[in-house]
Amino acid sequence: MCGIFGYVGTKNNASDLVLEGLRILEYRGYDSWGIAQLVDGVISVTKKAGRIPDGDISFKATTIALGHTRWATHGEVTDQNAHPHLDCTQKLAIIHNGIIENYDKIKVNLKKAGHKFLSETDTEVAIHLIEKNIKAGNPFREAVRSAFNEFAGLNAIIVMDAASKTFVAAKTGSPLVVGRGKGKENLIASDAPALINYTDTFHFVEDGELLEITQDSIRAFDQKTGQEKNLHWQKVDWKFASNDKGKYPHFMLKEIHEQPTIIETIVNQSIPSIEDLAETILKSYGTYLVACGTAAYAALAGTYLFSKIARRHVNYAVGSEFGYQLDFLKKGSLVIALSQSGETIDVIDAIKKAKEKGALVYALVNVLGSTLYRMADYKILLMAGAEKAVASTKAFTAKLAYLILLSYILSSQKEKGKRVLQKALSSTNRLLQNEISNIKQIAQKLVNKKHIYVIGRGLAYPIALEAALKIKEVSYIHAEGMASGELKHGPIALVEKGTPCIAFLPDDETHGANLAGAMEMSARGADIIGISFQPHEIFDYFIRVDDAREATIIPETVAAQLLAYYLAIEKGFDPDKPRNLAKSVVVK
Ligand code: F6R
């Protein structure tokens, strides 16, 4: 949600650089965009509802510019409501992530004092309050600090001052990262990968920190007291990061195809960190998995893997529900938070509460320096590389790979765990080599369907849920995943001739019962898309997924991702940017 990019330096095409940065951040999801640039001592703004257009935009020469991609919260998606917003003098510009919960009260007072508002946003209140503080004699940094201290809610702001060519940034929520460029230039962004072309040295801005950024320096201050603080610079290894699609038409397809390499990397490089996590689990008084959306389905799969392989009970909750289930957390409990972005607010809130209860927090997270990464007591990086498509693919299968290895390590069968993942690797490679044209054809047959049902049992149940979510997200076809045993408890009432039903039928103990579910659907006229190790007479369509024991869930997922992707393509949608969705869900 809401991409941020700011440049101050000596290059005189700052607005182009900011535009390029915003394009890299498009994956976060947005509904409008804008850039403020300083020209001849006055700030001018280009901002529009909708997507950033392809091709060049002509900007005047400037050495300082600030951009934002907005995901609307306060006020509709309009040009006026897009950020940046200016003060009455047009000498200050602001961009903002979050919600200023007490904006209305502040706005009433500012209006009385004669400030003119051009948008319906809470953000605009902030810039007029800062303007008022400057008029009252405060220097710029102090004006921002004292305004920000008045805001309720979780917020991140960056303010540009024309007079001093300075950015001041403050935050209590939402990620911000600053990078030192080469020579006299400094940058700020919502995500480190946007700065990949400029630097590998970052400071991840802490909540409660205020930053002052000029072309010569970056300084940090305590937001509450104004005292100067030290910055913590970190080097980031960009080995797995890439901002382009390579030979693929979409990031989603590229990321689907990256999965074999990621699994191989996990098998070869992650064992020591997983062993460490296993030891912590063995010492804890109870383990809780917490995550949202796709990551929550990985966590749900974890409960089956722990039970089946490690013979251990593990609790599971989606982030937004965790707060209602944590009364029995105590010192010594372990919470494992799974998240691609490490910014999902419901997960962050959950671990804050867990920490208050004295629980230890382990993060399985993809983004280095993210809020979850920084808050967790211990962390494992997923090593899936930057995920750009809004719909999560490779981070999901990476989580599955970690959970499979973890379960095997917990049952003292590390080598077997590695072999099982090797099998998943072969099965996924075969699928990617041999099944794509088949999956495209199936997508063509399903393209006009209004509803798709997806069934699975045991380990394939969370995969059925994930398959349905992927289809919904990118093709906008209503898809419902369920445990196949639940069919006759209600959903089968919806089945009629031609209703598509995707059935996951791995070669495990669920096979017979699951097949029975598919047969019940078929008997009522459903078209069965069997995702299985072998064909069956009841299948109308068949996607072969070779067996990889418990890790069959990885190639099964990849088959579903490909089907979702080609459904989106058949329907003419952009699978990388599904409507209404943002990559990081940082507001409630
Ligand atoms: C679905 C999807 C979302 C995320 C969820 C959690 O494709 O991407 O459901 O999985 O918003 O996000 P992270 O993993 O970043 O915490």
Coordinates of C-alpha atoms and ligand atoms in Angstrom, one line a residue:
M1 CA 0.0 0.0 0.0
C2 CA 1.3 3.5 -0.9
G3 CA 4.7 3.6 -2.4
I4 CA 7.1 6.4 -1.5
F5 CA 10.2 7.6 -3.2
G6 CA 12.2 10.8 -2.6
Y7 CA 15.4 12.1 -4.1
V8 CA 17.6 15.0 -3.1
G9 CA 21.0 15.4 -4.7
T10 CA 22.9 16.9 -7.6
K11 CA 21.3 15.1 -10.5
N12 CA 18.9 17.5 -12.2
N13 CA 16.4 14.9 -13.4
A14 CA 15.1 14.2 -9.8
S15 CA 11.5 13.9 -11.0
D16 CA 12.4 11.3 -13.6
L17 CA 14.2 9.3 -10.9
V18 CA 11.2 9.6 -8.6
L19 CA 8.9 8.4 -11.4
E20 CA 11.2 5.4 -12.0
G21 CA 11.1 4.7 -8.3
L22 CA 7.3 4.8 -8.2
R23 CA 7.1 2.5 -11.2
I24 CA 9.3 0.0 -9.3
L25 CA 6.9 0.3 -6.3
E26 CA 3.8 -0.2 -8.4
Y27 CA 3.6 -3.7 -7.1
R28 CA 2.5 -2.4 -3.7
G29 CA -0.9 -1.6 -5.3
Y30 CA -2.3 1.9 -5.8
D31 CA -5.1 3.9 -7.3
S32 CA -3.5 7.3 -7.9
W33 CA 0.0 8.7 -8.0
G34 CA 1.8 12.1 -7.8
I35 CA 5.1 13.8 -7.8
A36 CA 6.1 17.2 -6.2
Q37 CA 9.2 18.9 -7.6
L38 CA 11.0 22.1 -6.8
V39 CA 11.2 24.5 -9.7
D40 CA 12.5 28.1 -9.3
G41 CA 11.9 28.0 -5.6
V42 CA 8.3 26.9 -5.9
I43 CA 6.9 23.4 -5.6
S44 CA 4.8 22.2 -8.5
V45 CA 2.8 19.0 -8.4
T46 CA 1.8 16.5 -11.1
K47 CA -0.8 14.0 -9.8
K48 CA -3.5 11.9 -11.2
A49 CA -6.0 9.2 -10.4
G50 CA -5.3 5.9 -12.0
R51 CA -2.2 4.2 -13.2
I52 CA 1.1 5.9 -14.0
P53 CA 1.1 6.2 -17.8
D54 CA 3.6 4.3 -19.9
G55 CA 6.5 6.2 -21.5
D56 CA 8.2 9.4 -20.5
I57 CA 6.5 12.3 -18.7
S58 CA 8.1 15.7 -19.3
F59 CA 9.3 17.3 -16.1
K60 CA 11.3 20.4 -15.6
A61 CA 14.9 20.1 -14.3
T62 CA 15.2 19.8 -10.6
T63 CA 17.5 18.3 -8.0
I64 CA 14.8 17.5 -5.4
A65 CA 11.5 15.6 -5.9
L66 CA 9.1 13.5 -3.9
G67 CA 6.6 10.9 -5.1
H68 CA 3.8 8.7 -3.9
T69 CA 1.4 6.0 -5.1
R70 CA -1.8 6.3 -3.1
W71 CA -4.1 3.5 -2.0
A72 CA -7.2 5.5 -0.9
T73 CA -8.3 5.5 2.7
H74 CA -9.7 9.0 3.4
G75 CA -11.4 10.5 0.4
E76 CA -12.2 9.0 -3.0
V77 CA -9.8 8.2 -5.8
T78 CA -9.5 11.6 -7.5
D79 CA -6.7 13.8 -8.8
Q80 CA -7.2 16.2 -5.9
N81 CA -7.0 13.5 -3.3
A82 CA -3.8 12.1 -4.8
H83 CA -0.6 13.0 -2.9
P84 CA 1.6 15.1 -2.6
H85 CA -0.4 17.9 -1.0
L86 CA 0.8 21.5 -0.6
D87 CA 0.4 24.1 2.1
C88 CA -1.2 27.5 1.3
T89 CA 2.2 29.0 0.4
Q90 CA 3.2 26.2 -2.0
K91 CA 6.6 26.0 -0.2
L92 CA 5.9 22.7 1.5
A93 CA 4.7 19.4 0.1
I94 CA 3.7 16.2 2.0
I95 CA 3.1 12.6 1.2
H96 CA 1.6 10.3 3.8
N97 CA 0.9 6.7 4.6
G98 CA -1.6 5.7 7.3
I99 CA -4.6 7.5 8.8
I100 CA -4.5 10.6 11.0
E101 CA -7.4 9.5 13.2
N102 CA -7.9 13.0 14.8
Y103 CA -7.7 14.9 11.5
D104 CA -11.2 16.3 11.7
K105 CA -10.6 18.2 15.0
I106 CA -7.3 19.7 13.7
K107 CA -9.0 20.6 10.4
V108 CA -11.7 22.6 12.1
N109 CA -9.1 24.8 13.8
L110 CA -7.0 25.2 10.7
K111 CA -10.1 26.3 8.7
K112 CA -10.9 28.8 11.3
A113 CA -7.4 30.2 11.0
G114 CA -8.0 30.7 7.3
H115 CA -6.2 27.6 5.7
K116 CA -7.7 26.6 2.4
F117 CA -8.2 22.8 1.8
L118 CA -8.3 21.4 -1.7
S119 CA -8.8 17.7 -1.0
E120 CA -10.9 15.5 1.3
T121 CA -7.8 13.8 2.7
D122 CA -6.5 13.6 6.3
T123 CA -3.1 14.2 4.8
E124 CA -3.7 17.8 3.8
V125 CA -4.4 18.7 7.4
A126 CA -0.9 17.7 8.3
I127 CA 0.7 20.1 5.8
H128 CA -1.4 23.1 6.9
L129 CA -0.5 22.3 10.5
I130 CA 3.2 22.3 9.7
E131 CA 2.7 25.6 7.8
K132 CA 1.0 27.1 10.9
N133 CA 3.9 25.9 13.1
I134 CA 6.5 27.5 10.7
K135 CA 4.5 30.8 10.7
A136 CA 4.6 30.7 14.5
G137 CA 8.4 30.8 14.2
N138 CA 9.4 27.2 14.4
P139 CA 12.2 26.0 12.2
F140 CA 11.1 23.4 9.6
R141 CA 12.3 20.3 11.4
E142 CA 10.7 21.4 14.6
A143 CA 7.5 22.4 12.8
V144 CA 7.1 18.8 11.5
R145 CA 8.0 17.2 14.8
S146 CA 5.5 19.1 16.8
A147 CA 2.8 18.6 14.2
F148 CA 3.5 14.9 14.0
N149 CA 3.3 14.6 17.8
E150 CA -0.3 15.8 17.6
F151 CA -1.5 13.0 15.2
A152 CA -3.3 10.0 16.5
G153 CA -3.0 6.7 14.7
L154 CA -0.2 5.0 12.8
N155 CA 1.4 7.2 10.2
A156 CA 4.4 7.9 8.1
I157 CA 5.0 11.3 6.5
I158 CA 7.6 12.9 4.4
V159 CA 7.6 16.7 4.0
M160 CA 9.6 18.6 1.5
D161 CA 10.7 22.2 2.3
A162 CA 11.4 24.4 -0.7
A163 CA 13.4 27.0 1.3
S164 CA 16.0 24.6 2.7
K165 CA 15.8 21.8 0.0
T166 CA 15.2 19.3 2.8
F167 CA 13.0 16.4 3.5
V168 CA 11.8 15.7 7.0
A169 CA 10.3 12.2 7.6
A170 CA 8.5 10.9 10.7
K171 CA 6.8 7.7 11.4
T172 CA 4.9 5.6 13.9
G173 CA 3.8 3.0 11.3
S174 CA 4.4 2.1 7.7
P175 CA 7.9 1.2 6.5
L176 CA 10.4 3.9 5.4
V177 CA 14.0 3.3 4.5
V178 CA 16.8 5.9 3.7
G179 CA 19.8 5.2 1.5
R180 CA 23.0 7.1 0.9
G181 CA 23.5 7.5 -2.8
K182 CA 26.8 8.0 -4.5
G183 CA 28.4 11.4 -3.9
K184 CA 26.1 14.2 -2.8
E185 CA 22.7 12.5 -3.0
N186 CA 20.3 10.8 -0.5
L187 CA 17.1 8.9 -1.0
I188 CA 14.1 7.8 0.9
A189 CA 11.6 5.1 -0.1
S190 CA 8.9 2.8 1.3
D191 CA 10.9 -0.3 0.3
A192 CA 14.6 -0.9 0.0
P193 CA 14.4 -2.6 -3.5
A194 CA 13.3 0.7 -5.0
L195 CA 16.7 2.1 -4.1
I196 CA 18.6 -0.9 -5.7
N197 CA 20.1 1.3 -8.4
Y198 CA 21.6 3.8 -6.0
T199 CA 22.9 2.1 -2.9
D200 CA 23.3 -1.1 -0.9
T201 CA 23.6 0.7 2.4
F202 CA 20.4 1.5 4.3
H203 CA 18.9 2.8 7.5
F204 CA 15.5 1.3 8.2
V205 CA 13.6 4.1 9.9
E206 CA 12.3 3.1 13.4
D207 CA 8.9 4.1 14.7
G208 CA 9.2 7.2 16.8
E209 CA 12.2 8.5 14.7
L210 CA 12.4 11.7 12.8
L211 CA 14.8 12.1 9.9
E212 CA 16.2 15.2 8.3
I213 CA 17.6 14.5 4.8
T214 CA 19.5 16.9 2.6
Q215 CA 21.8 16.2 -0.3
D216 CA 24.7 16.3 2.1
S217 CA 23.4 14.5 5.2
I218 CA 20.9 12.2 6.8
R219 CA 20.3 12.9 10.5
A220 CA 18.0 11.1 13.0
F221 CA 16.2 12.5 16.0
D222 CA 13.8 11.2 18.6
Q223 CA 10.3 12.2 17.5
K224 CA 9.1 12.9 21.0
T225 CA 12.1 14.7 22.5
G226 CA 13.9 16.1 19.5
Q227 CA 17.2 14.6 20.7
E228 CA 19.7 13.6 18.0
K229 CA 20.2 9.8 17.6
N230 CA 22.5 7.4 15.8
L231 CA 21.6 5.9 12.5
H232 CA 22.0 2.2 12.1
W233 CA 23.4 1.5 8.6
Q234 CA 23.0 -2.0 7.1
K235 CA 24.4 -3.5 4.0
V236 CA 21.9 -5.4 1.9
D237 CA 22.8 -8.3 -0.4
W238 CA 20.8 -7.8 -3.6
K239 CA 21.6 -11.3 -4.9
F240 CA 17.9 -12.3 -5.2
A241 CA 16.5 -8.8 -6.0
S242 CA 15.5 -7.8 -9.4
N243 CA 13.3 -5.0 -10.6
D244 CA 12.6 -6.3 -14.1
K245 CA 10.5 -9.1 -15.6
G246 CA 13.2 -10.6 -17.6
K247 CA 11.8 -12.8 -20.4
Y248 CA 8.3 -13.0 -18.8
P249 CA 5.4 -10.8 -19.7
H250 CA 4.4 -10.5 -16.0
F251 CA 6.1 -10.6 -12.6
M252 CA 3.5 -13.2 -11.5
L253 CA 4.7 -15.6 -14.3
K254 CA 8.3 -14.8 -13.6
E255 CA 7.8 -15.5 -9.9
I256 CA 6.0 -18.7 -10.5
H257 CA 9.0 -19.9 -12.6
E258 CA 11.5 -18.9 -10.0
Q259 CA 10.1 -21.4 -7.5
P260 CA 12.4 -24.4 -8.3
T261 CA 15.5 -22.2 -7.8
I262 CA 14.2 -20.9 -4.5
I263 CA 13.4 -24.4 -3.2
E264 CA 16.9 -25.5 -4.2
T265 CA 18.4 -22.6 -2.3
I266 CA 16.3 -23.3 0.8
V267 CA 17.4 -27.0 0.8
N268 CA 21.1 -26.1 0.4
Q269 CA 21.4 -23.0 2.6
S270 CA 18.7 -22.8 5.3
I271 CA 19.2 -25.9 7.4
P272 CA 21.2 -24.2 10.3
S273 CA 18.6 -21.5 10.8
I274 CA 15.8 -24.1 10.7
E275 CA 17.6 -26.2 13.2
D276 CA 17.8 -23.2 15.5
L277 CA 14.0 -22.7 15.2
A278 CA 13.4 -26.4 15.9
E279 CA 15.4 -26.1 19.1
T280 CA 13.4 -23.1 20.2
I281 CA 10.1 -24.9 19.5
L282 CA 11.3 -27.9 21.6
K283 CA 12.0 -25.5 24.5
S284 CA 8.8 -23.5 24.3
Y285 CA 5.6 -24.1 26.2
G286 CA 3.5 -24.0 23.1
T287 CA 3.9 -22.8 19.5
Y288 CA 1.5 -20.5 17.6
L289 CA 1.6 -19.8 13.9
V290 CA 0.2 -16.5 12.9
A291 CA -0.2 -14.9 9.4
C292 CA -2.7 -13.4 7.0
G293 CA -4.1 -14.4 3.6
T294 CA -1.9 -16.6 1.6
A295 CA 0.7 -16.7 4.3
A296 CA -2.0 -17.9 6.7
Y297 CA -2.7 -20.9 4.4
A298 CA 1.0 -21.7 4.6
A299 CA 0.6 -21.6 8.4
L300 CA -2.5 -23.8 8.2
A301 CA -0.5 -26.3 6.1
G302 CA 2.1 -26.1 8.9
T303 CA -0.4 -27.5 11.4
Y304 CA -0.9 -30.5 9.2
L305 CA 2.9 -31.0 8.6
F306 CA 3.7 -30.6 12.3
S307 CA 1.0 -33.2 13.2
K308 CA 1.8 -35.7 10.4
I309 CA 5.6 -35.5 10.3
A310 CA 6.7 -34.1 13.7
R311 CA 3.8 -35.4 15.7
R312 CA 3.5 -32.1 17.5
H313 CA 0.5 -29.9 18.1
V314 CA 0.8 -26.3 16.9
N315 CA -1.8 -23.6 17.2
Y316 CA -2.8 -21.4 14.3
A317 CA -4.6 -18.1 13.9
V318 CA -5.0 -15.5 11.2
G319 CA -3.5 -12.2 12.3
S320 CA -6.8 -10.4 12.7
E321 CA -8.2 -13.1 15.0
F322 CA -5.1 -13.7 17.1
G323 CA -5.9 -11.0 19.6
Y324 CA -9.0 -12.9 20.6
Q325 CA -7.1 -16.1 21.2
L326 CA -4.1 -15.2 23.1
D327 CA -5.3 -15.3 26.7
F328 CA -3.3 -18.5 27.3
L329 CA 0.0 -17.1 25.9
K330 CA 2.6 -16.7 28.6
K331 CA 6.3 -16.3 29.1
G332 CA 7.9 -19.2 27.3
S333 CA 5.2 -19.4 24.6
L334 CA 6.5 -19.1 21.0
V335 CA 4.8 -17.2 18.2
I336 CA 6.0 -17.9 14.7
A337 CA 4.8 -15.1 12.4
L338 CA 4.9 -15.8 8.7
S339 CA 4.8 -12.9 6.3
Q340 CA 6.2 -12.1 2.8
S341 CA 6.3 -8.3 3.3
G342 CA 6.8 -8.2 7.1
E343 CA 4.5 -5.2 7.1
T344 CA 1.0 -6.7 7.4
I345 CA -0.6 -4.7 10.2
D346 CA -2.7 -7.5 11.6
V347 CA 0.5 -9.6 12.0
I348 CA 2.4 -6.8 13.5
D349 CA -0.4 -6.1 15.9
A350 CA -0.5 -9.8 16.8
I351 CA 3.1 -10.0 17.6
K352 CA 3.0 -6.8 19.6
K353 CA 0.3 -8.4 21.8
A354 CA 2.3 -11.6 22.0
K355 CA 5.3 -9.8 23.2
E356 CA 3.3 -7.9 25.8
K357 CA 2.4 -11.4 27.1
G358 CA 6.0 -12.3 27.3
A359 CA 6.0 -14.7 24.3
L360 CA 9.0 -15.1 22.1
V361 CA 8.6 -14.1 18.5
Y362 CA 10.2 -15.9 15.6
A363 CA 9.6 -14.4 12.1
L364 CA 9.6 -16.3 8.8
V365 CA 9.8 -13.2 6.6
N366 CA 10.9 -12.3 3.1
V367 CA 11.8 -8.7 3.4
L368 CA 15.0 -7.8 5.2
G369 CA 14.6 -4.8 7.5
S370 CA 10.8 -4.9 7.4
T371 CA 8.8 -4.1 10.6
L372 CA 8.3 -7.8 11.4
Y373 CA 12.0 -8.5 10.7
R374 CA 13.0 -5.8 13.2
M375 CA 10.5 -6.6 15.9
A376 CA 11.0 -10.3 16.0
D377 CA 13.3 -11.8 18.6
Y378 CA 14.6 -14.3 16.0
K379 CA 14.2 -14.3 12.3
I380 CA 14.6 -16.4 9.2
L381 CA 14.7 -14.8 5.8
L382 CA 12.7 -16.7 3.3
M383 CA 15.3 -16.1 0.5
A384 CA 12.5 -16.0 -2.1
G385 CA 13.8 -12.7 -3.5
A386 CA 11.7 -9.6 -4.1
E387 CA 8.1 -10.5 -4.8
K388 CA 6.6 -7.9 -7.2
A389 CA 3.3 -9.4 -8.3
V390 CA 0.6 -8.4 -5.8
A391 CA -0.6 -12.0 -5.5
S392 CA 1.9 -14.0 -3.5
T393 CA 3.3 -17.1 -5.2
K394 CA 7.0 -17.8 -4.5
A395 CA 6.9 -16.6 -0.9
F396 CA 4.1 -19.1 -0.3
T397 CA 5.9 -22.1 -1.6
A398 CA 9.1 -20.9 0.2
K399 CA 7.2 -20.9 3.4
L400 CA 5.9 -24.4 2.7
A401 CA 9.5 -25.6 2.0
Y402 CA 10.6 -24.2 5.4
L403 CA 7.7 -25.8 7.2
I404 CA 8.3 -29.1 5.6
L405 CA 12.0 -29.1 6.5
L406 CA 11.2 -27.8 10.0
S407 CA 8.8 -30.7 10.6
Y408 CA 11.3 -33.2 9.4
I409 CA 14.1 -31.7 11.5
L410 CA 11.7 -31.7 14.5
S411 CA 11.3 -35.5 14.0
S412 CA 15.1 -35.9 13.6
Q413 CA 14.8 -36.8 9.9
K414 CA 16.7 -33.9 8.3
E415 CA 18.0 -35.9 5.4
K416 CA 14.6 -37.3 4.6
G417 CA 13.2 -33.8 4.6
K418 CA 15.8 -32.7 2.1
R419 CA 15.0 -35.7 -0.1
V420 CA 11.3 -34.9 0.0
L421 CA 12.0 -31.4 -1.1
Q422 CA 14.2 -32.6 -3.9
K423 CA 11.3 -34.7 -5.1
A424 CA 9.1 -31.5 -5.0
L425 CA 11.7 -29.8 -7.1
S426 CA 11.6 -32.5 -9.8
S427 CA 7.9 -32.6 -9.7
T428 CA 7.7 -28.7 -10.0
N429 CA 10.2 -28.7 -12.9
R430 CA 8.3 -31.4 -14.8
L431 CA 5.0 -29.4 -14.3
L432 CA 6.6 -26.2 -15.6
Q433 CA 8.1 -28.0 -18.6
N434 CA 5.2 -30.3 -19.6
E435 CA 1.9 -28.9 -18.3
I436 CA 1.7 -25.3 -19.3
S437 CA -0.1 -25.7 -22.6
N438 CA -2.5 -28.1 -21.0
I439 CA -3.2 -25.6 -18.2
K440 CA -3.7 -22.8 -20.8
Q441 CA -6.3 -24.9 -22.5
I442 CA -8.1 -25.6 -19.3
A443 CA -8.1 -21.9 -18.5
Q444 CA -9.7 -21.3 -22.0
K445 CA -12.5 -23.7 -21.1
L446 CA -13.1 -22.1 -17.7
V447 CA -12.8 -18.5 -18.6
N448 CA -16.6 -17.8 -18.7
K449 CA -17.5 -19.6 -15.6
K450 CA -18.9 -17.6 -12.7
H451 CA -17.9 -20.0 -9.9
I452 CA -15.2 -22.5 -9.3
Y453 CA -15.0 -24.9 -6.4
V454 CA -11.8 -26.3 -5.2
I455 CA -11.5 -29.4 -2.9
G456 CA -8.8 -31.1 -0.9
R457 CA -8.3 -33.1 2.2
G458 CA -5.5 -33.2 4.8
L459 CA -2.5 -31.3 3.5
A460 CA -4.3 -30.5 0.2
Y461 CA -7.0 -28.6 2.1
P462 CA -4.9 -25.5 2.7
I463 CA -3.8 -25.8 -0.9
A464 CA -7.4 -25.9 -2.0
L465 CA -8.0 -22.6 0.0
E466 CA -4.9 -21.1 -1.6
A467 CA -5.8 -22.1 -5.1
A468 CA -9.2 -20.5 -4.7
L469 CA -7.7 -17.3 -3.3
K470 CA -5.3 -17.1 -6.3
I471 CA -8.1 -17.6 -8.8
K472 CA -10.3 -15.0 -7.1
E473 CA -7.5 -12.4 -6.8
V474 CA -6.3 -12.4 -10.4
S475 CA -9.2 -13.6 -12.5
Y476 CA -12.1 -12.2 -10.4
I477 CA -13.9 -15.5 -10.8
H478 CA -15.6 -16.5 -7.6
A479 CA -13.7 -19.5 -6.3
E480 CA -14.3 -21.3 -3.1
G481 CA -11.9 -23.7 -1.5
M482 CA -13.0 -26.3 1.0
A483 CA -12.3 -29.5 2.7
S484 CA -13.8 -32.1 0.5
G485 CA -15.4 -33.8 3.5
E486 CA -17.5 -30.6 4.0
L487 CA -19.1 -30.8 0.6
K488 CA -22.2 -32.7 1.7
H489 CA -22.6 -30.4 4.7
G490 CA -23.8 -27.7 2.4
P491 CA -21.8 -26.5 -0.6
I492 CA -22.8 -29.4 -2.8
A493 CA -26.3 -27.7 -3.1
L494 CA -24.7 -25.3 -5.5
V495 CA -23.4 -27.8 -7.9
E496 CA -25.1 -28.1 -11.3
K497 CA -24.2 -29.2 -14.8
G498 CA -20.9 -27.8 -15.8
T499 CA -19.9 -26.4 -12.4
P500 CA -16.1 -26.6 -12.4
C501 CA -14.6 -28.4 -9.5
I502 CA -10.8 -28.5 -9.0
A503 CA -9.9 -31.6 -7.0
F504 CA -6.5 -32.1 -5.5
L505 CA -5.9 -35.9 -5.3
P506 CA -2.3 -36.6 -4.2
D507 CA -1.0 -40.2 -3.6
D508 CA -1.5 -40.2 0.1
E509 CA -4.0 -41.4 2.8
T510 CA -6.6 -38.9 1.6
H511 CA -6.8 -40.2 -1.9
G512 CA -9.8 -42.6 -1.6
A513 CA -12.0 -40.2 0.5
N514 CA -11.1 -37.2 -1.7
L515 CA -11.9 -39.1 -4.9
A516 CA -15.3 -39.9 -3.3
G517 CA -15.9 -36.2 -2.9
A518 CA -15.0 -35.5 -6.5
M519 CA -17.3 -38.3 -7.6
E520 CA -20.2 -36.8 -5.6
M521 CA -19.6 -33.5 -7.5
S522 CA -19.2 -35.4 -10.8
A523 CA -22.5 -37.3 -10.2
R524 CA -24.3 -33.9 -9.9
G525 CA -22.9 -32.7 -13.2
A526 CA -19.7 -30.9 -12.1
D527 CA -16.7 -30.8 -14.5
I528 CA -13.8 -32.2 -12.6
I529 CA -10.3 -30.8 -13.0
G530 CA -8.2 -33.4 -11.3
I531 CA -4.8 -32.3 -10.1
S532 CA -3.2 -35.7 -9.3
F533 CA -0.4 -38.1 -9.9
Q534 CA -2.5 -40.2 -12.3
P535 CA -5.6 -39.7 -14.4
H536 CA -9.0 -41.0 -13.5
E537 CA -12.1 -41.7 -15.5
I538 CA -14.1 -39.1 -13.6
F539 CA -11.7 -36.3 -14.6
D540 CA -12.9 -34.0 -17.4
Y541 CA -9.5 -32.3 -17.3
F542 CA -6.3 -33.6 -15.8
I543 CA -3.2 -31.8 -14.6
R544 CA -0.4 -34.2 -13.8
V545 CA 1.5 -33.5 -10.5
D546 CA 4.1 -36.2 -9.7
D547 CA 4.2 -37.4 -6.1
A548 CA 6.6 -35.8 -3.7
R549 CA 5.2 -37.2 -0.5
E550 CA 4.2 -34.3 1.9
A551 CA 5.9 -31.8 -0.4
T552 CA 3.5 -32.6 -3.2
I553 CA 1.7 -29.5 -1.9
I554 CA 4.4 -27.4 -3.6
P555 CA 3.9 -28.6 -7.2
E556 CA 0.1 -28.7 -6.5
T557 CA 0.3 -25.0 -5.6
V558 CA 2.3 -24.2 -8.7
A559 CA -0.4 -25.9 -10.9
A560 CA -3.1 -23.7 -9.2
Q561 CA -1.0 -20.6 -9.6
L562 CA -0.5 -21.2 -13.3
L563 CA -4.2 -21.9 -13.8
A564 CA -5.1 -18.6 -12.0
Y565 CA -2.5 -16.7 -14.0
Y566 CA -3.8 -18.0 -17.4
L567 CA -7.4 -17.4 -16.3
A568 CA -6.4 -13.7 -15.7
I569 CA -4.7 -13.6 -19.1
E570 CA -7.7 -15.2 -20.9
K571 CA -10.0 -12.6 -19.3
G572 CA -7.7 -9.8 -20.3
F573 CA -6.7 -8.7 -16.8
D574 CA -3.3 -7.7 -15.5
P575 CA -2.4 -10.4 -13.1
D576 CA 0.4 -8.3 -11.5
K577 CA -2.0 -5.6 -10.3
P578 CA -5.4 -7.0 -9.2
R579 CA -8.0 -4.4 -8.6
N580 CA -8.5 -3.2 -5.0
L581 CA -5.5 -5.1 -3.7
A582 CA -2.3 -3.8 -2.3
K583 CA 0.9 -5.8 -1.8
S584 CA 1.5 -4.8 1.8
V585 CA -1.6 -4.4 3.9
V586 CA -0.4 -1.7 6.4
V587 CA -3.7 -0.3 7.4
K588 CA -6.6 -2.0 9.2
Ligands
F6R1 C1 -2.5 -13.2 -1.6 C2 -1.7 -12.3 -0.9 C3 -2.2 -11.9 0.5 C4 -1.0 -11.9 1.5 C5 -1.5 -11.3 2.8 C6 -0.3 -11.4 3.8 O1 -2.0 -13.5 -2.8 O2 -0.7 -11.9 -1.3 O3 -3.2 -12.7 1.0 O4 -0.6 -13.2 1.6 O5 -1.9 -10.0 2.6 O6 0.8 -10.7 3.3 P1 2.2 -10.9 3.9 O7 2.7 -12.3 3.6 O8 3.1 -9.8 3.3 O9 2.1 -10.7 5.4

